[in-house]
Amino acid sequence: MPTAPTLELRRYSRLKNLRERAERQGAGLQFWARTASLAVISCFFSLISRWDASLLFVLAGLVLFQLVGLIQFLFARRRTAPWWIGYLVGTLDIILLTVLLVTPNPFSLEVAPAAMQLREGSFKFLLIFVCLGALTLSTRLALYLGALAALTWAIGVGWVIFHPGTVIPATNLYSLPMRERLNLYLNPNFVDTFAQATNVLVVLIIGAIMALVVYRSRHLSEDYVKAERARANLARHFSPNVVDQLATDDEPFGPVRRQDIAVLFADIVGFTHYSEDHPAEAVFELLRQFHRRMEQVVFDHHGTVDNYIGDCIMATFGVPQTSHDDATRAIQCAEAMVAALEAWNVQRVSRGYPPLDVRIGAQYGAVVIGAVGSERNLSFAVVGDTVNVASRLQSLCRELQANICFGSRLIEAAKAESPTTQLNARDHGPVSIRGRDEPVHVWVEHRAEDQGAIAVSA
């Protein structure tokens, strides 16, 4: 049996695989977001700029960015894509964009001082690529792109500052009189170092925020997966309305306690012989179809599937919370099971398969319910004399040649719930059952037709 560390390693491995797949899918989403962004920027510059060699240079740069993104997209589609491809493409994006933003356009007819490149507001385009990195759902990549954008822009600003003729304030710019500040702003060679430092700080903050958003999204997705897995596990045993309740309660089953519920057992007659005479695949297919149909009937009557024991299904009514009509619903469920099986038999016979026969036992009374097992394998258990009696009543059906055997306590509880309840079962009287000193008062119910399904062994 796997140890706790091994189970934890398996869980970590599954989550790691899910994260890697999400990052690959995010790279694809990043490509399409990148494509849309570059298309919008291209249209914008095409509309506001004069069509000349300078504009064509800008558009060629945007096409280059798209080609770089396409390379990443093609790698991301491969399951074995290297982890570093996102970092490489992000590095190329940031460095290439910074160079284009800081250096003058070589095809521009008007040559402006290098300092003017920093005053065009083009720094904001760096933020687009920082935000695109978050779509990969990689926290490290988001942090890396934010830090790289801040570093490259700082280097670009430094290159402009050391460019011949560049003017920077000798003291705190905002301590100067307004006239001197205006004179500096009007100087095309002036570089506002405070504003550029603010840009670097802003891109660092945005990169950190993007990383936090990705981190939060990853944890939310993990919580969602865990919740859905827990809900799926509950859905195997409880009706949908009960699953919603259990999934939202901190302690859905509560402490171990004793309460009155209805317990039902149903199994296929002659299944042992059938399993011996048929291939394993056919046996399991029959079980799956039988369980699926009987389970649905239980859920339709707001019952709980407690357990599957081979061809036998155990259901309870009143778990986790008792209701005003638990006994009535158990009786109705048993009759509906027989009806569902007869409808299925019509299909089976039409396809050349033998019909099935089912035997059902049900009783009402006190049981002890609670969670059992360990933290790694916790399950819900229902134990007590009522469970044993219901199981024995199911076995008693063959001896009494009945489809359903109800314990008298179940009948009495149903009558108490609704005095006008119409019962199809008849009083058979006390019957001795194995493992119990006192006899059990039994009510039996037969099919509506005297000749119906036969055992699968036939």
Coordinates of C-alpha atoms in Angstrom, one line a residue:
M1 CA 0.0 0.0 0.0
P2 CA 1.5 3.4 -0.9
T3 CA 2.8 5.4 2.0
A4 CA 1.7 8.9 2.7
P5 CA 4.8 10.5 1.2
T6 CA 4.2 8.5 -2.0
L7 CA 0.6 9.6 -2.2
E8 CA 1.8 13.2 -1.7
L9 CA 4.4 12.8 -4.5
R10 CA 1.7 11.5 -6.8
R11 CA -0.6 14.4 -6.0
Y12 CA 2.3 16.8 -6.6
S13 CA 3.1 15.1 -9.9
R14 CA -0.5 15.4 -11.1
L15 CA -0.7 19.0 -10.2
K16 CA 2.6 19.7 -11.9
N17 CA 1.4 18.1 -15.1
L18 CA -1.8 20.1 -14.9
R19 CA 0.2 23.3 -14.4
E20 CA 2.5 22.5 -17.4
R21 CA -0.5 21.8 -19.6
A22 CA -2.2 25.1 -18.5
E23 CA 1.0 27.0 -19.2
R24 CA 1.2 25.4 -22.7
Q25 CA -2.4 26.4 -23.3
G26 CA -1.7 29.9 -21.9
A27 CA 1.1 30.2 -24.4
G28 CA -1.4 29.7 -27.2
L29 CA -3.7 32.3 -25.7
Q30 CA -0.8 34.6 -25.4
F31 CA -0.1 34.3 -29.1
W32 CA -3.6 35.2 -30.1
A33 CA -3.7 38.1 -27.6
R34 CA -0.3 39.2 -29.0
T35 CA -1.7 39.0 -32.5
A36 CA -4.7 41.1 -31.7
S37 CA -2.6 43.7 -29.9
L38 CA -0.1 44.1 -32.7
A39 CA -3.0 44.3 -35.3
V40 CA -4.6 47.1 -33.3
I41 CA -1.3 49.0 -33.0
S42 CA -0.6 48.5 -36.7
C43 CA -4.0 50.0 -37.6
F44 CA -3.6 52.8 -35.2
F45 CA -0.2 53.9 -36.6
S46 CA -1.4 53.4 -40.2
L47 CA -4.3 55.8 -39.6
I48 CA -2.4 58.6 -37.7
S49 CA 1.0 58.5 -39.5
R50 CA 2.2 59.6 -42.9
W51 CA 2.8 56.7 -45.3
D52 CA 6.6 56.8 -45.8
A53 CA 9.7 54.7 -45.1
S54 CA 9.6 55.6 -41.4
L55 CA 6.1 54.1 -41.0
L56 CA 7.1 51.0 -43.0
F57 CA 10.0 50.5 -40.6
V58 CA 7.6 50.6 -37.7
L59 CA 5.2 48.1 -39.4
A60 CA 8.2 45.9 -40.2
G61 CA 9.1 45.9 -36.5
L62 CA 5.6 44.8 -35.6
V63 CA 5.7 42.0 -38.2
L64 CA 9.0 40.9 -36.6
F65 CA 7.3 40.8 -33.2
Q66 CA 4.6 38.6 -34.7
L67 CA 7.1 36.2 -36.2
V68 CA 8.8 35.9 -32.8
G69 CA 5.5 35.1 -31.2
L70 CA 4.7 32.6 -33.9
I71 CA 7.9 30.7 -33.1
Q72 CA 6.9 30.5 -29.4
F73 CA 3.4 29.4 -30.4
L74 CA 4.7 26.5 -32.6
F75 CA 6.9 25.3 -29.8
A76 CA 4.1 25.6 -27.3
R77 CA 1.9 23.3 -29.3
R78 CA 4.4 20.5 -28.8
R79 CA 3.9 18.5 -25.6
T80 CA 7.7 18.4 -25.1
A81 CA 8.2 22.1 -25.6
P82 CA 11.3 23.3 -23.6
W83 CA 10.4 25.3 -20.5
W84 CA 12.9 28.0 -21.4
I85 CA 11.2 29.0 -24.7
G86 CA 8.9 31.5 -23.0
Y87 CA 11.8 33.1 -21.3
L88 CA 13.8 33.3 -24.5
V89 CA 10.9 34.9 -26.5
G90 CA 10.1 37.2 -23.7
T91 CA 13.7 38.4 -23.5
L92 CA 13.8 39.0 -27.3
D93 CA 10.5 40.9 -27.1
I94 CA 11.6 43.2 -24.3
I95 CA 15.1 43.9 -25.6
L96 CA 14.0 44.4 -29.2
L97 CA 11.2 46.7 -28.2
T98 CA 13.4 48.8 -25.8
V99 CA 16.0 49.3 -28.6
L100 CA 13.3 50.4 -31.0
L101 CA 11.8 52.8 -28.5
V102 CA 15.0 54.4 -27.4
T103 CA 16.9 54.7 -30.7
P104 CA 15.7 57.0 -33.4
N105 CA 13.9 55.7 -36.5
P106 CA 16.7 55.3 -39.2
F107 CA 14.3 56.2 -42.0
S108 CA 12.8 59.3 -40.3
L109 CA 13.4 62.4 -42.4
E110 CA 13.5 64.5 -39.3
V111 CA 16.4 63.7 -36.9
A112 CA 15.4 64.5 -33.2
P113 CA 17.7 64.4 -30.2
A114 CA 18.0 61.1 -28.4
A115 CA 16.3 62.5 -25.4
M116 CA 13.1 63.1 -27.3
Q117 CA 12.7 59.4 -27.8
L118 CA 12.0 59.1 -24.0
R119 CA 9.4 61.8 -24.1
E120 CA 7.1 60.2 -26.7
G121 CA 5.2 58.1 -24.2
S122 CA 6.3 54.9 -26.0
F123 CA 7.4 53.3 -22.7
K124 CA 3.8 52.1 -22.3
F125 CA 4.2 49.6 -25.0
L126 CA 6.6 47.6 -22.8
L127 CA 3.7 47.1 -20.4
I128 CA 1.8 45.2 -23.0
F129 CA 4.5 42.5 -23.2
V130 CA 4.7 42.3 -19.4
C131 CA 1.0 41.7 -19.2
L132 CA 1.1 39.1 -22.0
G133 CA 3.5 37.1 -20.0
A134 CA 0.8 36.6 -17.3
L135 CA -1.4 34.7 -19.8
T136 CA 1.0 31.7 -19.7
L137 CA 0.0 31.2 -16.0
S138 CA 3.7 31.1 -15.0
T139 CA 4.4 33.1 -11.9
R140 CA 8.1 33.1 -12.5
L141 CA 7.8 34.2 -16.1
A142 CA 5.5 37.1 -15.1
L143 CA 8.1 38.2 -12.5
Y144 CA 11.0 37.7 -14.9
L145 CA 9.4 39.9 -17.6
G146 CA 8.6 42.7 -15.2
A147 CA 12.1 42.7 -13.9
L148 CA 13.6 42.5 -17.4
A149 CA 11.5 45.3 -18.7
A150 CA 12.5 47.5 -15.8
L151 CA 16.2 46.6 -16.3
T152 CA 16.3 47.1 -20.1
W153 CA 14.4 50.4 -19.8
A154 CA 16.8 51.6 -17.2
I155 CA 19.7 50.7 -19.4
G156 CA 18.1 52.5 -22.4
V157 CA 17.6 55.6 -20.3
G158 CA 21.2 55.4 -19.2
W159 CA 22.3 55.2 -22.8
V160 CA 20.4 58.3 -23.6
I161 CA 21.7 60.2 -20.5
F162 CA 25.3 59.5 -21.5
H163 CA 24.6 60.5 -25.1
P164 CA 26.4 63.7 -26.1
G165 CA 24.4 66.8 -25.5
T166 CA 21.9 65.3 -23.1
V167 CA 20.8 67.6 -20.3
I168 CA 19.7 66.3 -16.8
P169 CA 18.8 68.4 -13.8
A170 CA 21.8 69.0 -11.5
T171 CA 19.5 69.0 -8.4
N172 CA 16.0 68.0 -7.5
L173 CA 13.8 69.1 -10.4
Y174 CA 10.8 69.9 -8.3
S175 CA 12.8 72.2 -6.0
L176 CA 13.6 74.5 -9.0
P177 CA 11.4 77.5 -9.7
M178 CA 8.7 77.0 -12.3
R179 CA 10.4 79.1 -14.9
E180 CA 13.6 77.0 -14.8
R181 CA 11.6 73.8 -14.9
L182 CA 9.7 75.0 -18.0
N183 CA 13.0 76.0 -19.6
L184 CA 14.3 72.5 -19.0
Y185 CA 11.1 70.9 -20.3
L186 CA 11.3 73.0 -23.5
N187 CA 14.9 71.8 -24.1
P188 CA 14.7 68.9 -26.6
N189 CA 17.9 67.4 -25.0
F190 CA 16.4 67.3 -21.5
V191 CA 15.8 64.0 -19.7
D192 CA 13.5 63.9 -16.7
T193 CA 15.3 61.3 -14.6
F194 CA 12.6 61.4 -12.0
A195 CA 9.9 60.5 -14.5
Q196 CA 12.1 57.7 -16.0
A197 CA 12.7 56.3 -12.5
T198 CA 9.0 56.4 -12.0
N199 CA 8.6 54.4 -15.2
V200 CA 11.0 51.8 -13.9
L201 CA 9.2 51.6 -10.6
V202 CA 5.8 51.3 -12.3
V203 CA 6.9 48.4 -14.5
L204 CA 8.3 46.6 -11.5
I205 CA 5.0 47.0 -9.6
I206 CA 3.0 45.9 -12.6
G207 CA 5.2 42.8 -13.0
A208 CA 4.7 41.9 -9.4
I209 CA 1.0 42.4 -9.6
M210 CA 0.8 40.2 -12.7
A211 CA 2.8 37.5 -10.8
L212 CA 0.4 37.7 -7.9
V213 CA -2.6 37.4 -10.2
V214 CA -1.1 34.3 -11.8
Y215 CA -0.3 32.9 -8.4
R216 CA -3.8 33.5 -7.2
S217 CA -5.3 32.0 -10.4
R218 CA -3.2 28.9 -10.0
H219 CA -4.3 28.4 -6.4
L220 CA -8.0 29.0 -7.3
S221 CA -7.7 26.4 -10.1
E222 CA -6.2 23.9 -7.7
D223 CA -9.0 24.6 -5.2
Y224 CA -11.6 24.2 -8.0
V225 CA -10.1 20.8 -9.1
K226 CA -10.1 19.6 -5.5
A227 CA -13.7 20.7 -5.0
E228 CA -14.9 19.1 -8.2
R229 CA -13.0 15.9 -7.4
A230 CA -14.7 15.8 -3.9
R231 CA -18.0 16.6 -5.5
A232 CA -17.6 13.8 -8.0
N233 CA -16.7 11.4 -5.3
L234 CA -19.9 12.4 -3.4
A235 CA -22.0 12.2 -6.5
R236 CA -21.2 8.4 -6.7
H237 CA -23.1 7.9 -3.5
F238 CA -25.6 10.7 -3.0
S239 CA -28.4 12.3 -5.0
P240 CA -27.5 15.6 -6.7
N241 CA -29.5 17.7 -4.1
V242 CA -27.6 16.1 -1.2
V243 CA -24.2 16.5 -3.0
D244 CA -24.7 20.3 -3.0
Q245 CA -25.4 20.3 0.7
L246 CA -22.4 18.0 1.5
A247 CA -20.0 20.0 -0.7
T248 CA -20.7 23.3 1.2
D249 CA -20.7 22.0 4.8
D250 CA -17.5 21.9 6.7
E251 CA -18.6 18.8 8.6
P252 CA -21.4 17.4 6.4
F253 CA -21.8 14.0 8.2
G254 CA -21.4 15.4 11.7
P255 CA -20.3 13.3 14.7
V256 CA -21.0 9.6 15.0
R257 CA -24.7 9.3 16.0
R258 CA -27.7 7.0 16.1
Q259 CA -30.8 7.8 14.0
D260 CA -33.7 6.0 12.4
I261 CA -33.4 5.5 8.6
A262 CA -34.6 3.1 5.9
V263 CA -32.1 0.6 4.5
L264 CA -32.5 -1.3 1.2
F265 CA -30.5 -4.1 -0.5
A266 CA -31.1 -5.2 -4.1
D267 CA -29.2 -7.8 -6.1
I268 CA -29.5 -10.0 -9.2
V269 CA -30.7 -13.5 -8.8
G270 CA -28.3 -16.1 -10.1
F271 CA -25.4 -13.7 -10.7
T272 CA -22.8 -16.1 -9.3
H273 CA -23.6 -18.7 -11.9
Y274 CA -23.7 -16.0 -14.6
S275 CA -20.2 -14.8 -13.7
E276 CA -18.9 -18.3 -13.9
D277 CA -20.3 -19.0 -17.4
H278 CA -19.6 -15.7 -19.1
P279 CA -16.4 -13.7 -19.9
A280 CA -15.2 -11.1 -17.4
E281 CA -15.9 -8.3 -19.8
A282 CA -19.6 -9.3 -20.1
V283 CA -19.9 -9.7 -16.4
F284 CA -18.6 -6.2 -15.7
E285 CA -20.7 -4.7 -18.4
L286 CA -23.8 -6.3 -16.9
L287 CA -22.8 -4.9 -13.5
R288 CA -22.2 -1.4 -14.8
Q289 CA -25.6 -1.3 -16.5
F290 CA -27.4 -2.8 -13.6
H291 CA -25.8 -0.4 -11.1
R292 CA -26.3 2.6 -13.3
R293 CA -30.0 2.0 -13.6
M294 CA -30.6 1.1 -9.9
E295 CA -28.5 4.0 -8.8
Q296 CA -30.6 6.4 -10.8
V297 CA -33.7 5.0 -9.3
V298 CA -32.3 5.6 -5.8
F299 CA -31.3 9.1 -6.7
D300 CA -34.7 9.8 -8.2
H301 CA -36.2 9.0 -4.7
H302 CA -33.6 11.1 -2.9
G303 CA -31.8 8.2 -1.5
T304 CA -28.1 7.5 -0.9
V305 CA -26.1 4.7 -2.5
D306 CA -24.1 3.5 0.5
N307 CA -22.2 0.7 -1.1
Y308 CA -21.8 -1.7 -4.1
I309 CA -21.1 -5.3 -3.1
G310 CA -20.6 -7.3 -6.3
D311 CA -24.0 -7.4 -7.9
C312 CA -25.7 -6.0 -4.8
I313 CA -26.5 -2.4 -4.2
M314 CA -27.1 -1.0 -0.7
A315 CA -29.1 2.2 -0.4
T316 CA -30.2 4.3 2.6
F317 CA -33.0 6.9 3.0
G318 CA -32.5 9.4 5.8
V319 CA -28.7 10.0 5.3
P320 CA -27.1 12.3 6.0
Q321 CA -30.3 14.0 7.4
T322 CA -33.6 12.4 8.1
S323 CA -36.7 13.4 6.4
H324 CA -40.5 13.2 7.0
D325 CA -41.0 10.5 4.3
D326 CA -37.8 8.3 4.4
A327 CA -39.8 5.0 4.8
T328 CA -42.3 5.9 2.1
R329 CA -39.5 6.8 -0.3
A330 CA -37.7 3.5 0.4
I331 CA -40.8 1.5 -0.5
Q332 CA -41.4 3.5 -3.6
C333 CA -37.8 3.1 -4.6
A334 CA -38.0 -0.7 -4.2
E335 CA -41.1 -0.9 -6.4
A336 CA -39.5 1.5 -8.9
M337 CA -36.4 -0.7 -9.1
V338 CA -38.5 -3.7 -10.1
A339 CA -40.3 -1.6 -12.7
A340 CA -37.0 -0.3 -14.1
L341 CA -35.6 -3.8 -14.3
E342 CA -38.7 -5.0 -16.2
A343 CA -38.4 -2.1 -18.7
W344 CA -34.7 -3.0 -19.1
N345 CA -35.7 -6.7 -19.7
V346 CA -37.8 -5.7 -22.6
Q347 CA -34.7 -4.2 -24.3
R348 CA -32.6 -7.1 -23.4
V349 CA -35.0 -9.7 -24.7
S350 CA -35.4 -7.7 -28.0
R351 CA -31.6 -7.9 -28.4
G352 CA -31.4 -11.6 -27.7
Y353 CA -30.2 -11.4 -24.1
P354 CA -31.8 -13.3 -21.2
P355 CA -34.0 -11.3 -18.8
L356 CA -32.9 -10.6 -15.3
D357 CA -34.5 -11.0 -11.9
V358 CA -33.9 -8.9 -8.9
R359 CA -34.6 -9.4 -5.2
I360 CA -35.0 -6.6 -2.8
G361 CA -35.0 -6.4 1.0
A362 CA -35.7 -3.3 3.1
Q363 CA -36.1 -2.4 6.7
Y364 CA -36.5 0.7 8.9
G365 CA -35.0 1.3 12.3
A366 CA -32.1 2.7 14.3
V367 CA -28.6 2.6 12.9
V368 CA -25.2 4.1 13.9
I369 CA -23.8 6.4 11.2
G370 CA -20.5 8.2 10.9
A371 CA -17.2 8.4 9.1
V372 CA -14.7 5.5 9.4
G373 CA -11.2 4.9 8.1
S374 CA -8.1 7.1 8.1
E375 CA -7.5 10.6 6.9
R376 CA -6.1 9.2 3.6
N377 CA -9.1 6.9 3.1
L378 CA -12.2 8.2 4.8
S379 CA -15.6 6.7 4.1
F380 CA -19.1 6.9 5.5
A381 CA -20.6 3.9 7.2
V382 CA -24.0 2.8 8.3
V383 CA -24.1 -0.1 10.8
G384 CA -26.6 -1.8 13.1
D385 CA -29.3 -4.5 13.3
T386 CA -31.5 -2.7 10.8
V387 CA -28.8 -3.1 8.2
N388 CA -28.4 -6.8 8.9
V389 CA -32.1 -7.4 8.8
A390 CA -32.5 -5.6 5.5
S391 CA -29.7 -7.8 4.1
R392 CA -31.3 -11.0 5.4
L393 CA -34.7 -9.9 4.0
Q394 CA -33.2 -9.6 0.6
S395 CA -31.8 -13.2 0.9
L396 CA -35.3 -14.3 2.1
C397 CA -37.0 -13.3 -1.1
R398 CA -36.0 -16.4 -2.9
E399 CA -37.4 -18.7 -0.1
L400 CA -40.7 -16.8 -0.1
Q401 CA -40.7 -16.5 -3.9
A402 CA -41.1 -12.7 -3.7
N403 CA -39.6 -9.8 -5.4
I404 CA -39.5 -7.6 -2.4
C405 CA -39.5 -8.3 1.3
F406 CA -40.3 -5.4 3.6
G407 CA -39.7 -5.4 7.4
S408 CA -42.9 -4.6 9.4
R409 CA -41.1 -1.6 11.0
L410 CA -40.7 -0.1 7.5
I411 CA -44.4 -0.6 6.8
E412 CA -45.4 0.9 10.1
A413 CA -43.1 3.9 9.6
A414 CA -44.6 4.5 6.1
K415 CA -48.1 4.4 7.5
A416 CA -47.1 6.8 10.2
E417 CA -45.7 9.2 7.7
S418 CA -48.9 9.1 5.6
P419 CA -51.9 7.2 6.9
T420 CA -53.4 7.2 3.3
T421 CA -50.4 5.3 1.8
Q422 CA -51.5 2.6 -0.6
L423 CA -49.3 -0.5 -0.1
N424 CA -49.0 -3.3 -2.8
A425 CA -47.3 -5.6 -0.3
R426 CA -49.2 -8.2 1.8
D427 CA -48.6 -9.3 5.3
H428 CA -46.7 -12.6 5.4
G429 CA -46.3 -12.7 9.2
P430 CA -43.2 -13.5 11.4
V431 CA -40.3 -15.3 9.8
S432 CA -37.1 -16.6 11.4
I433 CA -33.9 -15.3 9.7
R434 CA -30.3 -16.4 10.1
G435 CA -28.3 -14.7 12.7
R436 CA -31.2 -13.4 14.7
D437 CA -33.0 -15.0 17.7
E438 CA -36.2 -13.2 17.3
P439 CA -38.3 -13.6 14.2
V440 CA -39.0 -10.6 11.9
H441 CA -42.5 -9.7 10.8
V442 CA -42.3 -9.6 7.0
W443 CA -44.4 -8.1 4.2
V444 CA -43.9 -9.4 0.7
E445 CA -44.5 -8.1 -2.7
H446 CA -44.6 -9.9 -6.1
R447 CA -44.4 -8.7 -9.6
A448 CA -47.6 -7.6 -11.2
E449 CA -47.2 -10.5 -13.7
D450 CA -46.9 -14.0 -12.5
Q451 CA -44.5 -14.8 -15.3
G452 CA -41.8 -12.3 -15.8
A453 CA -38.1 -12.3 -15.6
I454 CA -36.0 -15.2 -14.8
A455 CA -32.6 -15.6 -13.2
V456 CA -29.6 -14.7 -15.3
S457 CA -28.2 -18.1 -14.8
A458 CA -31.0 -19.4 -17.0

